[in-house]
Every structure is written in structure tokens, then in C-alpha cells.
PDB file of C-alpha atoms in Angstrom:
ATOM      1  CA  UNK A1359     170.159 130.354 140.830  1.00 54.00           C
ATOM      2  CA  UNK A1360     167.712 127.922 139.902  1.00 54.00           C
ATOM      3  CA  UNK A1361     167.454 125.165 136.746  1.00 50.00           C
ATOM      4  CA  UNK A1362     165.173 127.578 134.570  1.00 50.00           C
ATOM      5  CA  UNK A1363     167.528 130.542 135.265  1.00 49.00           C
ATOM      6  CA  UNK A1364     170.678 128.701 134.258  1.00 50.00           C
ATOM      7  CA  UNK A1365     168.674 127.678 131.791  1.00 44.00           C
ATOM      8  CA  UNK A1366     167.982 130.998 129.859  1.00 41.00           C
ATOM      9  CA  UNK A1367     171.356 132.338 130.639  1.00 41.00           C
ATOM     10  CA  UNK A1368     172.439 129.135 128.654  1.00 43.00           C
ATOM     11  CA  UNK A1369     170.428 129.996 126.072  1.00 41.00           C
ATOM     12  CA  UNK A1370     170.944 133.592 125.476  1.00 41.00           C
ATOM     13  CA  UNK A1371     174.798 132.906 124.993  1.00 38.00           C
ATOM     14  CA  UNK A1372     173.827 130.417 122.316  1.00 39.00           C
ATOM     15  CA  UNK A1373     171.906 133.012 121.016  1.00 42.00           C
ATOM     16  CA  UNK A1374     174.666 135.446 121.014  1.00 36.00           C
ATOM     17  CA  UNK A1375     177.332 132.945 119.496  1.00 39.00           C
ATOM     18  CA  UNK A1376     174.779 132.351 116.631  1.00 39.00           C
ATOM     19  CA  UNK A1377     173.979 135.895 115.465  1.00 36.00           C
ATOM     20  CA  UNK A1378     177.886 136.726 115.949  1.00 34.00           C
ATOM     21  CA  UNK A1379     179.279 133.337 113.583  1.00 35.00           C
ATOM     22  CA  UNK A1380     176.017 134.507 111.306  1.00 35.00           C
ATOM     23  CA  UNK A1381     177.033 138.068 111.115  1.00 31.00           C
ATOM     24  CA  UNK A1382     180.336 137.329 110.336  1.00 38.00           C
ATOM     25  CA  UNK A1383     179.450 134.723 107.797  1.00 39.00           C
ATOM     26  CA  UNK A1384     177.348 137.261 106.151  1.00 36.00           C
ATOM     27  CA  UNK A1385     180.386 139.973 106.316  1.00 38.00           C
ATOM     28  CA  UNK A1386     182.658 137.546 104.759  1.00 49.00           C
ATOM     29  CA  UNK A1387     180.056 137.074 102.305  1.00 44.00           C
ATOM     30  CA  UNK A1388     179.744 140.546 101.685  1.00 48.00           C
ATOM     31  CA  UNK A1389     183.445 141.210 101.766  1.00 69.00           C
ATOM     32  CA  UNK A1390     184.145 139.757  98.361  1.00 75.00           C
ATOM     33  CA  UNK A1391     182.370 140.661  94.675  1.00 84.00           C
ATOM     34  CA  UNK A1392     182.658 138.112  91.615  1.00 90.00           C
ATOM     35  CA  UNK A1393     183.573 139.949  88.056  1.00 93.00           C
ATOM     36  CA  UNK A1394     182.942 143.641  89.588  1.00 92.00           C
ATOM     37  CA  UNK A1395     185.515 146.203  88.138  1.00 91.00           C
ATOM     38  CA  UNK A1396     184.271 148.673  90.684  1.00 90.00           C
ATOM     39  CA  UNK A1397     183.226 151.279  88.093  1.00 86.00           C
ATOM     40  CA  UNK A1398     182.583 154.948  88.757  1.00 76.00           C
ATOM     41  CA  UNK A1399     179.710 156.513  87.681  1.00 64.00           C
ATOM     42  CA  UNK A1400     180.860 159.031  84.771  1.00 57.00           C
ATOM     43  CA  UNK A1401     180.506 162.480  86.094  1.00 48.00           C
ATOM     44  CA  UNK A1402     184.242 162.721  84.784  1.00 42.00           C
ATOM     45  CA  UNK A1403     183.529 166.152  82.823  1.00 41.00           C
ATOM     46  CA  UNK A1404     183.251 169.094  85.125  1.00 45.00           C
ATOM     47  CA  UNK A1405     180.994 171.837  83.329  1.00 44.00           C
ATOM     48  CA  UNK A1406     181.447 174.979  83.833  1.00 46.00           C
ATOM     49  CA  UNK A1407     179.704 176.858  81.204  1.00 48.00           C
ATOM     50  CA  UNK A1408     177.369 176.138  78.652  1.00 46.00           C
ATOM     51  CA  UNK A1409     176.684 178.213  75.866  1.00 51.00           C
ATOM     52  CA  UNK A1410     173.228 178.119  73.305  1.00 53.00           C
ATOM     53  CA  UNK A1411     175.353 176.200  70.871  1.00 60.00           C
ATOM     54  CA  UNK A1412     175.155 173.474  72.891  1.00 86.00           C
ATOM     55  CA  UNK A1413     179.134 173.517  73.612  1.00 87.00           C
ATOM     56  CA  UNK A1414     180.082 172.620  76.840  1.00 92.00           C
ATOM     57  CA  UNK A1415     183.524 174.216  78.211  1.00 94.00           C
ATOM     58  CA  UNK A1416     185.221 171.045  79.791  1.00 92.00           C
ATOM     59  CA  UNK A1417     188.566 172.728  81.029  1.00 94.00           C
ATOM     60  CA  UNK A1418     191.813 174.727  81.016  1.00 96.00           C
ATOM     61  CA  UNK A1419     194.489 172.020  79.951  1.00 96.00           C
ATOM     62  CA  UNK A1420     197.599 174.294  79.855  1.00 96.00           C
ATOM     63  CA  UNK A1421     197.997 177.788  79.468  1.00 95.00           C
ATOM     64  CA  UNK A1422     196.063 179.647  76.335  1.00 95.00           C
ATOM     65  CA  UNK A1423     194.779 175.312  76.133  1.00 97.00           C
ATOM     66  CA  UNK A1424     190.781 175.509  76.482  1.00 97.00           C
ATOM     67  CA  UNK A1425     189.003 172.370  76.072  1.00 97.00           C
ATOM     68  CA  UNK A1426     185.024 172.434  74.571  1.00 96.00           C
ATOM     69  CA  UNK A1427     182.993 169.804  74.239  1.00 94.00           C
ATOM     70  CA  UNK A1428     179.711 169.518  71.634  1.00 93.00           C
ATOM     71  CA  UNK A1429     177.081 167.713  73.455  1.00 89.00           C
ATOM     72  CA  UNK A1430     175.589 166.686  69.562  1.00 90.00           C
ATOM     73  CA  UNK A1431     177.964 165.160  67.789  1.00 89.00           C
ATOM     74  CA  UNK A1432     180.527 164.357  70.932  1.00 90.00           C
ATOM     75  CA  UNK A1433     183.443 166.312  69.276  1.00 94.00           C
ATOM     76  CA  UNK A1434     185.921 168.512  70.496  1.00 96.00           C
ATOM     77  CA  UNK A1435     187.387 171.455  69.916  1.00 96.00           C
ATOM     78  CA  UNK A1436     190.276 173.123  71.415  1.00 97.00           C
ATOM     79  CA  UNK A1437     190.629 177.577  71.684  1.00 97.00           C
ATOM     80  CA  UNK A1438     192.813 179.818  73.069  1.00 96.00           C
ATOM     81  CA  UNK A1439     192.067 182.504  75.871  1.00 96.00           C
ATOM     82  CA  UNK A1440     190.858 184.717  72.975  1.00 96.00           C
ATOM     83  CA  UNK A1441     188.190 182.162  71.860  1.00 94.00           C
ATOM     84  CA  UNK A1442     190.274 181.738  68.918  1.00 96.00           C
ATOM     85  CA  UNK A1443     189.700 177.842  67.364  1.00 96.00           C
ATOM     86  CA  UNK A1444     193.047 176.107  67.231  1.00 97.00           C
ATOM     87  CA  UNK A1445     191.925 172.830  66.469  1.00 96.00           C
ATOM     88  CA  UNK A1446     188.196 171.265  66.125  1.00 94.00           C
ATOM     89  CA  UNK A1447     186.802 168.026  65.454  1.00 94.00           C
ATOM     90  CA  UNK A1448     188.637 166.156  67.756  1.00 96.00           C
ATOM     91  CA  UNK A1449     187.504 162.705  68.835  1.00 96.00           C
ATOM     92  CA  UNK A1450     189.293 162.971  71.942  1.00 97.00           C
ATOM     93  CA  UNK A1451     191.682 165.730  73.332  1.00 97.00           C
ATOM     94  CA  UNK A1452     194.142 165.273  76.581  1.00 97.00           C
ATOM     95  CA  UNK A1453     196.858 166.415  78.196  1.00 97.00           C
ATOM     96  CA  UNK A1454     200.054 163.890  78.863  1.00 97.00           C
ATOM     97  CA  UNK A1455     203.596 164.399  80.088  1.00 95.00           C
ATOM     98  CA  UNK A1456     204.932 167.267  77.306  1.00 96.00           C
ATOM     99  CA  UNK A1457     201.605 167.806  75.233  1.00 97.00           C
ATOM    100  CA  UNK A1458     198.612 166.191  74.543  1.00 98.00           C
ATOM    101  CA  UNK A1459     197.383 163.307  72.965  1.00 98.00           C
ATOM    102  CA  UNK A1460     194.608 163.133  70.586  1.00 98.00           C
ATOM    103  CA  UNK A1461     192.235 161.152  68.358  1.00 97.00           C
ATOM    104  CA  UNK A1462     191.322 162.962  65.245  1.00 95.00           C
ATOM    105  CA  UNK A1463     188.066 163.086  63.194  1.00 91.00           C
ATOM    106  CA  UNK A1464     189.012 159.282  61.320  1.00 93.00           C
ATOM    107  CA  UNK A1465     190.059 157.869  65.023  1.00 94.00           C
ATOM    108  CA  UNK A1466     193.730 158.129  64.524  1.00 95.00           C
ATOM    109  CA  UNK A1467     196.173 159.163  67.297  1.00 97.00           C
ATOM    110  CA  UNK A1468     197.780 162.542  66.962  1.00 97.00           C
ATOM    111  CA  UNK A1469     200.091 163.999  69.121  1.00 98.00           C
ATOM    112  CA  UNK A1470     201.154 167.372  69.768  1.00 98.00           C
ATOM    113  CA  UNK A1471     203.488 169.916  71.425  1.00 97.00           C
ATOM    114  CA  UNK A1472     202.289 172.107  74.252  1.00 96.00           C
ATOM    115  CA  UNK A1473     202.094 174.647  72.077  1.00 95.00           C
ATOM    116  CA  UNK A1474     199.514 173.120  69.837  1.00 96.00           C
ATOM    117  CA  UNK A1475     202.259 171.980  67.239  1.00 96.00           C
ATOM    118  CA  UNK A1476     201.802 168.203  65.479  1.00 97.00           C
ATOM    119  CA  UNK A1477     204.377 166.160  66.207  1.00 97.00           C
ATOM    120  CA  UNK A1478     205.417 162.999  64.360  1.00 95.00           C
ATOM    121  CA  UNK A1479     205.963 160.981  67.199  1.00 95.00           C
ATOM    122  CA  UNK A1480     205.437 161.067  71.171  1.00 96.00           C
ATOM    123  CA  UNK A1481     205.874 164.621  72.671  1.00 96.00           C
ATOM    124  CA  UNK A1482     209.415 165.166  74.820  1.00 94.00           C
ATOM    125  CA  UNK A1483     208.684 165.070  78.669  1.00 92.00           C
ATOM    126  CA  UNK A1484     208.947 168.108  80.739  1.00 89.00           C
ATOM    127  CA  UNK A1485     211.207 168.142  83.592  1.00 81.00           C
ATOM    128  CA  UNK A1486     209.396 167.396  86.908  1.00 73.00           C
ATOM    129  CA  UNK A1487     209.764 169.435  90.063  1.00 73.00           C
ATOM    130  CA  UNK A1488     210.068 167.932  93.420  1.00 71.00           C
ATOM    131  CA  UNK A1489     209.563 169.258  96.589  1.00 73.00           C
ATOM    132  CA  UNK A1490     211.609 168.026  99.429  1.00 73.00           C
ATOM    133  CA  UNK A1491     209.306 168.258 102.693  1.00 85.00           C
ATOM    134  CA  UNK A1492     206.891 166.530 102.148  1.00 89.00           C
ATOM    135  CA  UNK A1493     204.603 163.771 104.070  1.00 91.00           C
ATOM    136  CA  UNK A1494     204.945 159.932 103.488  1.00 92.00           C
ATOM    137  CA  UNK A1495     203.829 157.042 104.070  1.00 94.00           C
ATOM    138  CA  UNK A1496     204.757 152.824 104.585  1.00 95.00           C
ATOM    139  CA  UNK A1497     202.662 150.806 104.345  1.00 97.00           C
ATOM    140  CA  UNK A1498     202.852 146.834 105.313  1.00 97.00           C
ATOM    141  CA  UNK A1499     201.521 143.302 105.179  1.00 98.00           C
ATOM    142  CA  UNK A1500     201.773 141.420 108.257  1.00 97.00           C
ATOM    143  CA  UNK A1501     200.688 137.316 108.474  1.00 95.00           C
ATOM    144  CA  UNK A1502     198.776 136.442 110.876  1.00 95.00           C
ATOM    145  CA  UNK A1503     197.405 132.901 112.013  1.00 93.00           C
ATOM    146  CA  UNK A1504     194.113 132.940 109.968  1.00 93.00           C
ATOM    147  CA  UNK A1505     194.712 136.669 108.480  1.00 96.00           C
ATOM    148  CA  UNK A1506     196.804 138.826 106.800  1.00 97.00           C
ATOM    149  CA  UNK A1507     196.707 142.737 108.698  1.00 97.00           C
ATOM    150  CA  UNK A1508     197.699 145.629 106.724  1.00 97.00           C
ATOM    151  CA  UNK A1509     199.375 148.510 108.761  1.00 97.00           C
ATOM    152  CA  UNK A1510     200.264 152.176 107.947  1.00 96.00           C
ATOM    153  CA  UNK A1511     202.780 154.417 109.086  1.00 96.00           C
ATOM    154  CA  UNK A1512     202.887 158.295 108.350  1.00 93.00           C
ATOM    155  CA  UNK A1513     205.978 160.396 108.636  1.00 92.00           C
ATOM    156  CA  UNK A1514     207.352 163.791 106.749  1.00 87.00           C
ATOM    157  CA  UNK A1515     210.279 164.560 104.912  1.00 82.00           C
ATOM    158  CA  UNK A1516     211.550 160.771 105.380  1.00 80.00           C
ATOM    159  CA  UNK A1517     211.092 160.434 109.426  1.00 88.00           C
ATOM    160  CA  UNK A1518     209.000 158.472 110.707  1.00 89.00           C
ATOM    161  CA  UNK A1519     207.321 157.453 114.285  1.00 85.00           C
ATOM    162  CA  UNK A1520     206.542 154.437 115.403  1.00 89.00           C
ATOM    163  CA  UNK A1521     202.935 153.577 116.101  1.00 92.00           C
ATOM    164  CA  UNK A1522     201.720 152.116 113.498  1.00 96.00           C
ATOM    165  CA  UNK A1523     197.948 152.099 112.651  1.00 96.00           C
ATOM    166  CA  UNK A1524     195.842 149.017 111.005  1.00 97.00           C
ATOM    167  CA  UNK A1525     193.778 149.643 108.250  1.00 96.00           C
ATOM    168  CA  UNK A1526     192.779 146.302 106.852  1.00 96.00           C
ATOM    169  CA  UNK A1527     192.350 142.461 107.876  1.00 96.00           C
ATOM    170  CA  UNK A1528     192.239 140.563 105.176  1.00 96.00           C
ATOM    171  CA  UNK A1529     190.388 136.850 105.808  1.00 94.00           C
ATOM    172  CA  UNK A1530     193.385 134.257 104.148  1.00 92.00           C
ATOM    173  CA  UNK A1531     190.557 131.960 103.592  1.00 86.00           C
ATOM    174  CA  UNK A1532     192.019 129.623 100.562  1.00 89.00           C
ATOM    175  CA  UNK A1533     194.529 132.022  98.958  1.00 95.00           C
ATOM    176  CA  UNK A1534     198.325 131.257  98.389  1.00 96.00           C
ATOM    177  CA  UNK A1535     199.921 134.857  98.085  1.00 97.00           C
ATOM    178  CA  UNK A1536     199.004 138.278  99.168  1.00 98.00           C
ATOM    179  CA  UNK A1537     201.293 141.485  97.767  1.00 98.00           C
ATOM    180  CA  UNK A1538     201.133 145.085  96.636  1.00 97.00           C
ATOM    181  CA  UNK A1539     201.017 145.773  92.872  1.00 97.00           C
ATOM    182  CA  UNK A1540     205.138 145.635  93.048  1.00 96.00           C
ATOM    183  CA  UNK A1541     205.022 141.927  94.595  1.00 97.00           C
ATOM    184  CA  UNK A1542     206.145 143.037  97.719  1.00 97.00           C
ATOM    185  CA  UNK A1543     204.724 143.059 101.013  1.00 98.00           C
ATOM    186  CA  UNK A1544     205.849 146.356 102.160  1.00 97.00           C
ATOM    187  CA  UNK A1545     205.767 149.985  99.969  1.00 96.00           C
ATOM    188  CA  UNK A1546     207.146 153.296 100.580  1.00 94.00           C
ATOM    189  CA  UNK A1547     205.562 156.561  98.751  1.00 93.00           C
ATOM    190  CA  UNK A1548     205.350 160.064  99.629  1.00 91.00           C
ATOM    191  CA  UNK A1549     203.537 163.176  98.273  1.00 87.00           C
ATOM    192  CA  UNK A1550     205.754 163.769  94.973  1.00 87.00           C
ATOM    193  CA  UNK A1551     205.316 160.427  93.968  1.00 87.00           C
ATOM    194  CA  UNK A1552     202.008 158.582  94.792  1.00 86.00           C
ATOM    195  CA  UNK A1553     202.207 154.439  94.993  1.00 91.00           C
ATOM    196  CA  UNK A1554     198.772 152.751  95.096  1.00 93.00           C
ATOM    197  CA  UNK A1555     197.700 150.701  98.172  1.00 95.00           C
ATOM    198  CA  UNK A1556     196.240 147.918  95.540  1.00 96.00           C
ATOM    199  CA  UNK A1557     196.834 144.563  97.180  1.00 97.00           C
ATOM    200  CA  UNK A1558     196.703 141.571  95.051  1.00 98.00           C
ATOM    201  CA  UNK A1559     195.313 138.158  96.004  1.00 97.00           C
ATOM    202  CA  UNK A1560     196.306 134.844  94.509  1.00 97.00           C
ATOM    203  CA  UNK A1561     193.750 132.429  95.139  1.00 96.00           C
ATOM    204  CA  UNK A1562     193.531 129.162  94.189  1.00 92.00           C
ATOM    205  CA  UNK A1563     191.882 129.065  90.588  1.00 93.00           C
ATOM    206  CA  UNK A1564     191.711 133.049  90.673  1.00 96.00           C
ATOM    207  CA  UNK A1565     193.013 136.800  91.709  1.00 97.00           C
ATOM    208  CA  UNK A1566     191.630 139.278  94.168  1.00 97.00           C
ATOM    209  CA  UNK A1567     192.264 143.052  93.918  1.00 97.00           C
ATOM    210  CA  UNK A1568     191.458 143.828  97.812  1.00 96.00           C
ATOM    211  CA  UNK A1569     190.805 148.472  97.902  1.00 92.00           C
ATOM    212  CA  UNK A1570     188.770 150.237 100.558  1.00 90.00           C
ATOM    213  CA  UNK A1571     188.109 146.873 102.578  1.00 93.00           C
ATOM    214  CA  UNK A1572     186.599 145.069  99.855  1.00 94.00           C
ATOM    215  CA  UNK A1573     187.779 142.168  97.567  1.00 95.00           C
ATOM    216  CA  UNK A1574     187.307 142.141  93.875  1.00 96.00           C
ATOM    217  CA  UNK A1575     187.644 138.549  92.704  1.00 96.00           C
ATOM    218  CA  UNK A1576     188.479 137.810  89.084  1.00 97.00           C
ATOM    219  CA  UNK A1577     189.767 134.600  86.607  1.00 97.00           C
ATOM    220  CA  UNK A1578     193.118 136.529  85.978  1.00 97.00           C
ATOM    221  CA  UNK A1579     194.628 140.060  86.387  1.00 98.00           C
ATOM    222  CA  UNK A1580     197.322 141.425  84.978  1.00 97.00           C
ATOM    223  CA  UNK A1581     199.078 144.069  87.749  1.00 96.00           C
ATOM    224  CA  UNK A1582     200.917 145.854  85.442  1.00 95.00           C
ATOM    225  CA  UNK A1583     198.038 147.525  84.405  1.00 95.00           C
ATOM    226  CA  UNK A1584     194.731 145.884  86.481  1.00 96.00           C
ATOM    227  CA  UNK A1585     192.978 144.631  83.261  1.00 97.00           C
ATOM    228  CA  UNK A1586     191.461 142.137  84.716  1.00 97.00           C
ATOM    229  CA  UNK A1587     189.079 138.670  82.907  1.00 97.00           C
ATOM    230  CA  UNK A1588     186.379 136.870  83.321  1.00 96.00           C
ATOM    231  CA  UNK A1589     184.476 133.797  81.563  1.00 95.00           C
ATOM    232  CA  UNK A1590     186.480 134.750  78.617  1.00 96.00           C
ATOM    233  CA  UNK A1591     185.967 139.009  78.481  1.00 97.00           C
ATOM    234  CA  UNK A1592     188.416 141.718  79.558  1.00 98.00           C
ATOM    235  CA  UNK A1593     188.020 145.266  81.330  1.00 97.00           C
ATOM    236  CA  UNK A1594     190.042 147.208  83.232  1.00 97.00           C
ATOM    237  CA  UNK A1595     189.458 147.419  87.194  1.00 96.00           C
ATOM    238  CA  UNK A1596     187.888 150.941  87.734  1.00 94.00           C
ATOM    239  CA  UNK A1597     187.577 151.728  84.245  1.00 94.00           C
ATOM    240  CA  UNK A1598     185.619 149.419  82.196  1.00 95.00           C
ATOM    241  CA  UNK A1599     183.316 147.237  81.805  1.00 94.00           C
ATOM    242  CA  UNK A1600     184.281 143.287  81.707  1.00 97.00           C
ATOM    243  CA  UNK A1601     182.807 143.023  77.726  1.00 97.00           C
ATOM    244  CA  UNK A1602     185.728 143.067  75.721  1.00 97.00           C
ATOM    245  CA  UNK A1603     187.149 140.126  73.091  1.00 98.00           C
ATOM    246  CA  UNK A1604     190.593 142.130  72.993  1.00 98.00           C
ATOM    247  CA  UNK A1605     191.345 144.599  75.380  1.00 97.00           C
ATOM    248  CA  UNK A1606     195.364 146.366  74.676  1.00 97.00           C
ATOM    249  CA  UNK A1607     197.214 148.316  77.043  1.00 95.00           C
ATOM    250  CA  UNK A1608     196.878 151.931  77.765  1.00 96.00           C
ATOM    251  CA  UNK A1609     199.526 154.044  75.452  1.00 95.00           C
ATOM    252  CA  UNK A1610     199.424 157.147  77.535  1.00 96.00           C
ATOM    253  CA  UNK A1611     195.377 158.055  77.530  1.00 97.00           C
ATOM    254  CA  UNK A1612     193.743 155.709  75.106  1.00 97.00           C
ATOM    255  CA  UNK A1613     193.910 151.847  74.395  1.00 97.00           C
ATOM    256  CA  UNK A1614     192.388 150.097  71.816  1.00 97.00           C
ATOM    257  CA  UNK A1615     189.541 147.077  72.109  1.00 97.00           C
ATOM    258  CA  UNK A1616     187.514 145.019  70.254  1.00 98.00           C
ATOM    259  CA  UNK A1617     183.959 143.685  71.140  1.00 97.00           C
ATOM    260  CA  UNK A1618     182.517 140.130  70.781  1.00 97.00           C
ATOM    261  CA  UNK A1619     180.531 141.667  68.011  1.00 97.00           C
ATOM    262  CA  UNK A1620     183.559 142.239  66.125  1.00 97.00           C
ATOM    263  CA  UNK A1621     183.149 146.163  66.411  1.00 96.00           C
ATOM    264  CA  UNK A1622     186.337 147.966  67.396  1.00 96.00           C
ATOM    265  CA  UNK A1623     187.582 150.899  68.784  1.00 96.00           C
ATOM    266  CA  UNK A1624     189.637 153.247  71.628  1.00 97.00           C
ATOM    267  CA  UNK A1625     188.691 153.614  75.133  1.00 96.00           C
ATOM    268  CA  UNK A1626     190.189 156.067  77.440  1.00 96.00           C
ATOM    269  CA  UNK A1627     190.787 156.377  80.610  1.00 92.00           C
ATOM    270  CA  UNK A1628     187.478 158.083  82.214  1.00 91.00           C
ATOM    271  CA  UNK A1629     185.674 155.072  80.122  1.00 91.00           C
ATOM    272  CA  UNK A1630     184.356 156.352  77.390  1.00 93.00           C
ATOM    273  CA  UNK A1631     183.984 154.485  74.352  1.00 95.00           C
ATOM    274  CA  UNK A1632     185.582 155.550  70.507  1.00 95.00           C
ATOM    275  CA  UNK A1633     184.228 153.637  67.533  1.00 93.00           C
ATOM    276  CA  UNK A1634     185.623 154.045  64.592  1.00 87.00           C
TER     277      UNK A1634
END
């Protein structure tokens, strides 16, 4: 092998070692997102019907419980199977744990039974049903040298095997702590009872919310609920917009905000917007 041969041999792994450090610089790069709540595009209502009166039917929330929708003046009312109107000019309509909470036509908070009855306070849960074979999952964080890797195990009915498979690696880069949204480093959930794969990462002037192999990096987040803040605003990750002065937490469907503007209001939990 002659001098020019080595030469371009040389040269090509130079070549190689660039575009491979550049690549990964430029994953890295594209790994993380400053101040993005990761918000859905709202195609929350699923239509099924639409009449010439402009009402949309938006769903069956319980039995004889049919939800409509008036695509003028954003209203809704709520009928039994018979078409018969049990309540109307509702602000917002939806179904929680033993009834439904509403916002009536003055944007106050109403609750009610699940058989359409006002209540006075917070409807009485139901008793939940729980099936016993079922699949489930662990999943782990594991620290590595200059990474953290995040493993999975599935199992059913509370056995599990033991190959676990990775499905994240997570650059440590300058952050201090890495944990799931219950501060530890390992969770256990199954089918009855869903627990979110969230990881949280403390960095060293801010937070990370790290879902589907991407890092959302804010000033502050608060896990309990993932309202997260930045240069002085508040949203809520996958929810909202980061635009709100005051930003409370959820009670059951709806939580209340206020704008810089000093316009106020509910939001719920599909985004949209309630001003009273």
C-alpha cells in the first residue's frame, strides 16, 4: 500500500468520525425543546352526527347521558335516549368518578348525580372493579457512566420474566437527578391501574420532562400535576399553552387561570378555554 493510499484511507476515517460526532451533536440538539408543552392538536370532540341546527352530537357519557354540542354559541346541552332535553346551556359538561361536573351558563361549577340530579357538593364515587389477570409492567432507571438507560419489563397477573428490554438513553449531560413522577427510579403498574412513564429531569437552573425520547426543558415544574413555567407564564405539559399569570390546579375536569391581560377564566382538560 502506497503513501497516497494510506493517505485516503486516513482521510475517509476522519471523514467518518466527523459526520458521526456531527450527527450526534445535531441529535442531542434535537433531543431537547425549550418552553414546549407538547400540545395536541384539538380534534378532542369525536362527531358523529350533525344535524341542520347546527348541533353536533359529541357522545354517550353514561347510560340515557347524551352529550350535544352547538357549534354557534359553544353551549351544551345534555338529552336522554328519547331526545328529551335534561339540561341545556351548559358551558361545559363531563363525566367524573360518580357524576359529572359542569360549568353553567354564568361559569359556575355544578355538580351532579349520575342520574342528572344537582348536588350540593362533589358527587359520591362509585365502587371500582378490578380484574385480576391482567398484564403489567416495571419499569427502571439504570446509571450509567455518561447516561442514564431506561429498561422495561412485561409480565401478567404479577409474574414476570427476565429479559428486560431498553427503551430510552437519556444523555446526563449537566443534570443532578433523574426520577419518575413518584421520585423514584423504579415503578410498577398494570392494566387496572395505569402509572405514567413521565421521567423528570433536574438540571442545573431548570427541569426536564423526558416522554417518547424527547426532553421538554422548562424554568420549574411542578410533578404533582406537570404545570410547568417559563420566563414568568404557566401551562400545563400536554394541555396548555405556557401564557398564563395564574394557572390553579385541576379540581376534577376544570381549573381556573388568569391571563397577563387580567382576563380570567376555566380551562379544562382537552384545552379549551372558559371566559367568564
Amino acid at each position: 500500500m502506497n503513501k497516497i493510499q494510506q493517505l485516503l484511507i486516513l482521510l475517509t476515517i476522519l471523514c467518518i468520525g466527523y459526520s458521526c460526532t456531527t450527527q450526534n451533536k445535531e441529535n442531542k440538539a434535537n433531543d431537547f425543546t425549550k418552553c414546549d408543552t407538547n400540545l395536541k392538536p384539538k380534534d378532542t370532540l369525536h362527531i358523529t352526527k350533525v344535524n341542520k341546527d347546527s348541533i353536533l352530537f359529541t357522545g354517550v357519557l353514561y347510560t340515557n347521558v347524551n352529550l350535544f354540542q352547538n357549534k354557534n354559541d359553544k353551549t351544551y346541552t345534555v338529552k336522554d335516549d328519547n331526545h328529551k332535553v335534561l339540561l341545556k346551556k351548559m358551558k361545559h359538561f363531563s363525566r367524573i368518578n360518580g357524576g359529572f361536573q359542569a360549568l353553567n351558563d354564568a361559569l359556575e361549577i355544578e355538580f351532579y348525580d349520575l342520574k342528572l340530579n344537582k348536588l350540593s357538593q362533589v358527587p359520591k364515587p362509585e365502587m371500582l372493579e378490578f380484574c385480576g389477570n391482567v398484564s403489567g409492567w416495571k419499569v427502571k432507571i439504570e446509571e450509567k457512566e455518561d447516561y442514564y438507560l431506561v429498561q422495561k419489563l412485561e409480565g401478567h397477573s404479577g409474574n414476570y420474566g427476565s429479559t428486560w428490554q431498553n427503551t430510552d438513553s437519556i444523555p446526563k449531560l449537566n443534570s443532578k437527578d433523574i426520577y419518575f413522577l413518584d421520585k423514584t427510579k423504579s415503578i410498577e403498574f398494570n392494566e387496572n391501574v395505569y402509572y405514567p412513564e413521565t421521567i423528570i429531569i433536574v438540571y442545573e437552573n431548570s427541569m426536564g420532562i423526558r416522554k417518547n425520547k424527547k426532553t421538554y426543558v422548562f424554568d420549574t415544574i411542578d410533578i404533582s400535576s406537570l404545570k410547568v413555567q417559563c420566563n414568568g407564564l404557566f401551562g400545563y405539559f400536554e394541555k396548555t399553552e405556557i401564557k398564563y399569570k395564574k394557572l390553579n390546579p385541576f379540581k376534577y375536569n376544570l381549573a381556573s387561570f388568569e391571563l397577563p391581560d387580567g382576563r380570567e377564566g376555566y380551562i379544562d382538560k382537552l384545552g379549551n378555554e372558559y371566559y367568564k
